[in-house]
Coordinates of C-alpha atoms in Angstrom, one line a residue:
X169 CA 0.0 0.0 0.0
X170 CA 2.8 2.4 0.9
X171 CA 4.5 1.6 -2.4
X172 CA 1.4 2.4 -4.4
X173 CA 0.9 5.6 -2.4
X174 CA 4.5 6.7 -3.1
X175 CA 4.0 5.8 -6.8
X176 CA 0.8 7.9 -6.9
X177 CA 2.6 11.0 -5.3
X178 CA 5.5 10.4 -7.6
X179 CA 3.3 10.6 -10.7
X180 CA 1.6 13.8 -9.3
X181 CA 5.0 15.4 -8.7
X182 CA 6.1 14.5 -12.3
X183 CA 2.9 16.0 -13.8
X184 CA 3.3 19.1 -11.7
X185 CA 6.9 19.4 -12.8
X186 CA 6.0 19.0 -16.5
X187 CA 3.3 21.7 -16.2
X188 CA 5.7 24.0 -14.3
X189 CA 8.3 23.6 -17.0
X190 CA 5.8 24.1 -19.8
X191 CA 4.8 27.5 -18.3
X192 CA 8.4 28.4 -17.4
X193 CA 9.6 28.0 -21.0
X194 CA 6.4 29.3 -22.6
X195 CA 5.2 26.0 -24.0
X196 CA 1.7 26.0 -22.4
X197 CA 0.2 25.7 -25.9
X198 CA 1.2 22.1 -25.8
X199 CA -1.7 21.2 -23.5
X200 CA -4.2 22.6 -26.1
X201 CA -2.3 20.9 -28.9
X202 CA -2.5 17.5 -27.1
X203 CA -6.2 18.0 -26.3
X204 CA -7.1 18.9 -29.9
X205 CA -4.9 16.2 -31.7
X206 CA -3.9 13.1 -29.8
X207 CA -6.9 13.0 -27.5
X208 CA -9.1 13.2 -30.6
X209 CA -7.2 10.5 -32.4
X210 CA -5.3 12.8 -34.7
X211 CA -1.6 13.5 -35.0
X212 CA -1.7 17.1 -36.3
X213 CA -4.1 19.9 -37.2
X214 CA -7.1 18.9 -39.5
X215 CA -9.6 20.6 -41.7
X216 CA -12.3 19.9 -39.1
X217 CA -10.8 21.5 -36.0
X218 CA -11.9 25.1 -36.7
X219 CA -14.8 24.6 -34.4
X220 CA -12.4 24.0 -31.5
X221 CA -11.0 27.6 -31.5
X222 CA -12.6 31.0 -30.9
X223 CA -13.7 32.7 -34.1
X224 CA -15.4 35.6 -35.8
X225 CA -18.0 35.3 -38.5
X226 CA -17.3 36.5 -42.1
X227 CA -20.8 37.5 -43.0
X228 CA -22.2 36.9 -46.5
X229 CA -24.6 39.3 -48.2
X230 CA -27.1 38.3 -50.8
X231 CA -26.1 34.9 -52.1
X232 CA -25.3 34.5 -55.8
X233 CA -25.2 30.7 -56.3
X234 CA -23.0 29.4 -59.1
X235 CA -24.6 28.9 -62.5
X236 CA -24.3 25.3 -63.6
X237 CA -22.8 24.2 -66.9
X238 CA -25.1 22.2 -69.2
X239 CA -22.7 19.3 -68.6
X240 CA -22.8 19.7 -64.8
X241 CA -21.8 16.4 -63.2
X242 CA -22.3 14.6 -66.5
X243 CA -18.6 14.2 -67.4
X244 CA -17.3 11.1 -65.6
X245 CA -14.0 11.5 -63.8
X246 CA -11.3 9.2 -65.3
X247 CA -10.0 6.5 -63.0
X248 CA -6.7 8.2 -62.2
X249 CA -8.5 11.2 -60.8
X250 CA -11.0 9.1 -58.9
X251 CA -8.2 7.0 -57.4
X252 CA -6.2 10.1 -56.5
X253 CA -9.1 11.8 -54.7
X254 CA -9.9 8.7 -52.7
X255 CA -6.3 7.9 -51.8
X256 CA -5.6 11.4 -50.7
X257 CA -8.6 11.5 -48.4
X258 CA -10.4 14.3 -50.3
X259 CA -13.4 16.1 -48.9
X260 CA -14.4 17.9 -52.0
X261 CA -13.5 18.4 -55.7
X262 CA -15.0 21.2 -57.8
X263 CA -14.3 22.4 -61.3
X264 CA -15.4 25.8 -62.7
X265 CA -15.2 26.2 -66.5
X266 CA -16.0 29.5 -68.2
X267 CA -17.5 30.9 -65.0
X268 CA -19.9 27.9 -64.5
X269 CA -19.8 24.9 -62.2
X270 CA -19.2 21.8 -64.3
X271 CA -18.2 19.3 -61.7
X272 CA -18.9 19.1 -57.9
X273 CA -18.2 16.1 -55.7
X274 CA -18.0 15.5 -52.0
X275 CA -16.6 12.5 -50.1
X276 CA -17.5 10.7 -46.8
X277 CA -19.2 12.9 -44.3
X278 CA -18.5 16.1 -46.2
X279 CA -21.3 18.0 -47.9
X280 CA -21.7 21.2 -49.9
X281 CA -22.5 23.1 -46.7
X282 CA -19.5 21.7 -44.7
X283 CA -17.1 24.5 -43.7
X284 CA -13.5 23.3 -43.6
X285 CA -10.2 25.0 -42.7
X286 CA -8.4 26.8 -45.4
X287 CA -5.1 26.5 -43.6
X288 CA -2.6 28.5 -45.6
X289 CA -5.0 29.4 -48.4
X290 CA -5.8 32.2 -46.0
X291 CA -2.4 33.7 -46.8
X292 CA -3.5 34.7 -50.3
X293 CA -6.8 36.1 -48.9
X294 CA -4.8 38.2 -46.4
X295 CA -2.7 39.5 -49.3
X296 CA -5.9 40.4 -51.1
X297 CA -7.0 42.3 -48.1
X298 CA -3.8 44.3 -48.1
X299 CA -4.5 45.3 -51.7
X300 CA -8.0 46.4 -50.8
X301 CA -6.6 48.4 -47.8
X302 CA -4.2 50.1 -50.2
X303 CA -7.2 51.1 -52.5
X304 CA -9.0 52.4 -49.4
X305 CA -5.9 54.5 -48.6
X306 CA -5.5 52.7 -45.2
X307 CA -2.1 51.5 -46.3
X308 CA 0.3 53.6 -48.4
X309 CA 1.5 50.8 -50.6
X310 CA 2.9 47.3 -50.3
X311 CA 6.3 48.9 -49.8
X312 CA 5.2 50.6 -46.6
X313 CA 7.4 49.8 -43.6
X314 CA 6.1 47.4 -41.0
X315 CA 7.6 49.6 -38.3
X316 CA 5.1 52.3 -39.2
X317 CA 2.5 50.1 -37.5
X318 CA 4.8 48.5 -34.8
X319 CA 7.6 51.0 -34.0
X320 CA 9.3 48.5 -31.7
X321 CA 10.6 46.8 -34.9
X322 CA 12.9 49.9 -35.3
X323 CA 14.7 48.8 -32.3
X324 CA 16.0 45.4 -33.6
X325 CA 18.5 44.6 -36.3
X326 CA 16.7 44.6 -39.8
X327 CA 13.4 45.4 -38.2
X328 CA 13.3 48.9 -39.7
X329 CA 13.9 47.5 -43.2
X330 CA 10.9 45.1 -43.2
X331 CA 8.1 46.1 -45.6
X332 CA 4.6 44.7 -46.1
X333 CA 5.7 43.4 -49.5
X334 CA 8.5 41.4 -47.8
X335 CA 5.9 39.7 -45.7
X336 CA 3.6 39.0 -48.6
X337 CA 6.4 37.7 -50.8
X338 CA 7.9 35.4 -48.1
X339 CA 11.1 37.5 -48.0
X340 CA 10.8 38.7 -44.4
X341 CA 14.1 37.2 -43.2
X342 CA 12.3 36.6 -39.9
X343 CA 13.5 34.0 -37.5
X344 CA 11.1 31.1 -38.1
X345 CA 10.9 27.4 -38.6
X346 CA 7.9 26.3 -40.7
X347 CA 6.7 23.0 -39.3
X348 CA 3.2 22.2 -38.0
X349 CA 4.1 18.7 -36.8
X350 CA 6.9 19.6 -34.3
X351 CA 4.9 20.9 -31.2
X352 CA 7.9 22.9 -29.9
X353 CA 8.2 25.1 -33.0
X354 CA 6.6 28.4 -33.8
X355 CA 3.7 27.2 -36.1
X356 CA 2.0 25.1 -33.3
X357 CA 2.7 27.9 -30.9
X358 CA 0.6 30.4 -32.8
X359 CA -1.9 27.8 -34.0
X360 CA -2.7 26.3 -30.6
X361 CA -1.5 29.2 -28.4
X362 CA -3.6 32.0 -26.8
X363 CA -1.5 35.1 -27.7
X364 CA 0.0 35.5 -31.1
X365 CA 1.1 39.1 -30.4
X366 CA 3.3 37.9 -27.6
X367 CA 4.8 35.2 -29.8
X368 CA 5.5 37.4 -32.8
X369 CA 5.6 41.1 -31.8
X370 CA 7.1 41.2 -28.4
X371 CA 10.7 40.2 -29.1
X372 CA 11.1 40.0 -32.9
X373 CA 14.2 38.4 -34.3
X374 CA 15.6 38.3 -37.9
X375 CA 18.1 35.9 -39.4
X376 CA 18.5 37.7 -42.8
X377 CA 18.0 41.1 -44.4
X378 CA 14.4 41.5 -45.5
X379 CA 14.0 41.3 -49.2
X380 CA 17.2 39.2 -49.7
X381 CA 15.9 35.7 -49.9
X382 CA 12.7 33.6 -50.2
X383 CA 11.7 31.5 -47.2
X384 CA 8.1 30.4 -46.7
X385 CA 7.0 31.4 -43.2
X386 CA 3.6 31.4 -41.6
X387 CA 4.9 34.0 -39.2
X388 CA 5.4 36.5 -42.0
X389 CA 1.7 36.4 -43.0
X390 CA 0.6 36.7 -39.4
X391 CA 2.8 39.8 -39.1
X392 CA 1.2 41.1 -42.3
X393 CA -2.3 40.5 -40.7
X394 CA -1.3 42.5 -37.7
X395 CA -0.4 45.4 -39.9
X396 CA -3.6 45.3 -42.0
X397 CA -5.7 45.0 -38.8
X398 CA -4.1 48.2 -37.4
X399 CA -4.5 50.0 -40.7
X400 CA -8.2 49.2 -41.3
X401 CA -9.1 49.5 -37.6
X402 CA -11.8 46.9 -37.7
X403 CA -11.6 43.1 -37.3
X404 CA -10.2 41.5 -40.4
X405 CA -13.2 39.1 -40.5
X406 CA -15.5 42.2 -40.8
X407 CA -13.2 43.7 -43.5
X408 CA -13.2 40.4 -45.4
X409 CA -17.0 40.4 -45.2
X410 CA -17.3 44.0 -46.5
X411 CA -14.7 43.6 -49.2
X412 CA -15.0 40.0 -50.4
X413 CA -17.8 37.9 -49.0
X414 CA -20.6 40.3 -49.6
X415 CA -19.5 41.6 -53.1
X416 CA -18.8 38.1 -54.3
X417 CA -22.2 36.9 -53.3
X418 CA -20.8 34.1 -51.2
X419 CA -23.3 31.3 -50.5
X420 CA -22.5 30.9 -46.9
X421 CA -21.0 32.8 -43.9
X422 CA -17.5 31.7 -43.1
X423 CA -15.7 32.0 -39.8
X424 CA -12.1 33.0 -39.1
X425 CA -10.3 31.5 -36.1
X426 CA -8.8 34.0 -33.7
X427 CA -6.5 33.7 -30.7
X428 CA -8.0 33.6 -27.3
X429 CA -6.4 36.6 -25.6
X430 CA -6.6 39.3 -28.3
X431 CA -9.2 38.0 -30.7
X432 CA -6.8 38.5 -33.5
X433 CA -7.5 36.6 -36.8
X434 CA -5.0 33.9 -37.6
X435 CA -4.1 35.3 -41.0
X436 CA -1.5 32.6 -41.6
X437 CA -4.4 30.1 -41.7
X438 CA -7.8 29.2 -40.4
X439 CA -10.6 30.6 -42.5
X440 CA -13.4 28.0 -42.5
X441 CA -15.6 28.2 -45.6
X442 CA -17.5 26.0 -48.0
X443 CA -15.8 24.8 -51.3
X444 CA -18.2 26.8 -53.6
X445 CA -17.1 30.0 -51.9
X446 CA -13.4 29.1 -52.1
X447 CA -14.0 28.7 -55.8
X448 CA -15.2 32.2 -56.1
X449 CA -11.9 33.5 -54.7
X450 CA -10.2 31.7 -57.6
X451 CA -12.7 33.1 -60.1
X452 CA -12.0 36.6 -58.8
X453 CA -8.3 36.1 -59.4
X454 CA -9.0 34.6 -62.9
X455 CA -11.1 37.7 -63.7
X456 CA -8.2 40.0 -62.6
X457 CA -10.3 41.4 -59.7
X458 CA -13.5 42.0 -61.7
X459 CA -16.9 40.7 -60.5
X460 CA -20.3 41.3 -62.2
X461 CA -18.9 44.2 -64.2
X462 CA -17.3 45.9 -61.1
X463 CA -13.6 46.1 -60.4
X464 CA -13.4 44.9 -56.7
X465 CA -9.7 45.1 -56.6
X466 CA -7.2 46.7 -59.0
X467 CA -6.1 44.3 -61.8
X468 CA -2.5 45.5 -61.6
X469 CA -2.4 44.4 -57.9
X470 CA -3.7 40.9 -58.9
X471 CA -1.0 40.8 -61.6
X472 CA 1.6 41.5 -58.9
X473 CA 0.2 38.6 -56.8
X474 CA 0.6 36.1 -59.6
X475 CA 4.0 37.3 -60.9
X476 CA 6.9 35.2 -59.6
X477 CA 9.3 37.2 -57.3
X478 CA 13.0 37.4 -58.0
X479 CA 14.1 35.3 -55.1
X480 CA 11.5 32.5 -55.3
X481 CA 12.9 30.6 -58.3
X482 CA 9.7 31.3 -60.2
X483 CA 7.4 29.5 -57.7
X484 CA 5.8 32.3 -55.6
X485 CA 4.3 35.7 -56.0
X486 CA 2.5 37.6 -53.3
X487 CA 0.6 35.0 -51.3
X488 CA 0.2 32.8 -54.4
X489 CA 2.1 29.7 -55.6
X490 CA 2.9 29.7 -59.3
X491 CA 3.8 26.9 -61.8
X492 CA 4.8 28.3 -65.2
X493 CA 6.6 25.0 -66.0
X494 CA 3.3 23.0 -66.3
X495 CA 1.8 22.1 -69.7
X496 CA -0.8 24.7 -69.0
X497 CA 0.5 27.4 -66.7
X498 CA -1.4 27.8 -63.4
X499 CA -1.2 29.5 -60.0
X500 CA -2.9 28.5 -56.8
X501 CA -3.8 29.0 -53.2
X502 CA -2.2 26.2 -51.1
X503 CA -2.9 25.1 -47.6
X504 CA -1.7 22.3 -45.2
X505 CA -2.9 18.8 -46.1
X506 CA -3.5 20.0 -49.7
X507 CA -6.2 22.6 -49.6
X508 CA -6.1 24.0 -53.1
X509 CA -7.7 26.6 -55.2
X510 CA -6.1 26.2 -58.7
X511 CA -6.5 28.8 -61.4
X512 CA -5.7 27.8 -65.0
X513 CA -6.1 31.1 -67.1
X514 CA -5.4 29.6 -70.5
X515 CA -8.4 27.2 -70.1
X516 CA -10.6 29.7 -68.1
X517 CA -10.8 27.1 -65.3
X518 CA -10.8 27.0 -61.5
X519 CA -10.3 23.8 -59.6
X520 CA -10.9 23.4 -55.8
X521 CA -9.8 20.4 -53.7
X522 CA -10.1 20.2 -49.9
X523 CA -9.3 17.2 -47.7
X524 CA -6.7 15.5 -45.5
X525 CA -3.6 14.6 -47.5
X526 CA -1.0 14.1 -44.8
X527 CA 1.8 12.9 -47.0
X528 CA 1.7 15.4 -49.8
X529 CA 4.8 15.5 -52.0
X530 CA 6.6 18.5 -53.4
X531 CA 8.5 18.8 -56.7
X532 CA 12.1 19.7 -57.0
X533 CA 11.2 23.4 -56.6
X534 CA 9.1 22.9 -53.6
X535 CA 5.7 23.1 -55.3
X536 CA 2.6 20.9 -54.7
X537 CA 2.7 17.7 -56.7
X538 CA -1.0 17.2 -56.0
X539 CA -1.8 20.6 -57.5
X540 CA 0.2 19.7 -60.7
X541 CA -1.7 16.4 -61.0
X542 CA -5.1 18.0 -60.6
X543 CA -4.4 20.9 -62.8
X544 CA -3.1 18.7 -65.7
X545 CA -5.9 16.1 -65.4
X546 CA -8.7 18.6 -64.9
X547 CA -7.6 20.2 -68.2
X548 CA -7.6 16.9 -70.0
X549 CA -11.1 16.0 -68.6
X550 CA -13.0 19.3 -68.7
X551 CA -11.2 21.8 -71.0
X552 CA -12.8 20.8 -74.3

């Protein structure tokens, strides 16, 4: 009995020590990470966990449902696409051709009304919001200094050189290690943590001169989100509603996850929307910012977003991934576990894929192999 009692107290002391160390070294986000992954039978973040975090609504206006092509869901998918979508645990697959919905399919428990996490597709949406804020004269230009919004960045090496464009182009030079799966690194800290400002703004560190190299960093887009939020002076979910969701006639409200302490939108990820509405964002890009005869965002800004930057080896613009090496050039929004909005201008097509692809491969330039497969085969199947 005494041995069991000592064992029990030993376990309690160990747990207390672990908790104390987690708080001492600022790893308290681990408790939330464990609760929302391993205790739910997952090993990492998923497209379904948006409901587990605080959020703000992105309100729609008057819904404008997609028109359906005369061949809507009449073209059978070839076996290679069917096998791919099933093996990659897809939730949805949509194809828009000439501005009309030609194919729409959902898998398992997922339905047209199911909202799923955008993950890093939100980065492109955040860059769109920057462009809209520039047009509203809330931001001077994409070359405005980040320190104009957060003067403490003037006090650290390279901090006074950082521009909003550097953040959008993934050329921030910020100290960051991009990894969702290592719970001790920065991505899980801001994904599962309660205070992104403390993690990113309090003690900034740089490891390279801004604008000198390309390195994909979720922290860069979150910094960009902080600057836009300060510039527009309203929650970014409200700004997205005003500038995108309502003008585009989205079919459903979306919701944007926020951190617990500051209710700041997670601009590096975490817009939860339905696939049909994701497709409208692709269509807006395809139409160079025009919608129903109205220019919602300047076409020259869209062109900047889809033009490869000097340091990216031709694969990234401003918030957008680019593949000009493909048989038919395309660009795309790309999120963790292969959330994709693919735009194929030459064929006037938009392809959306959502789901849980945990082992997604990259090509020799670091681009999504899944996006390349879907773009090429969607063209073969639906372009004629």
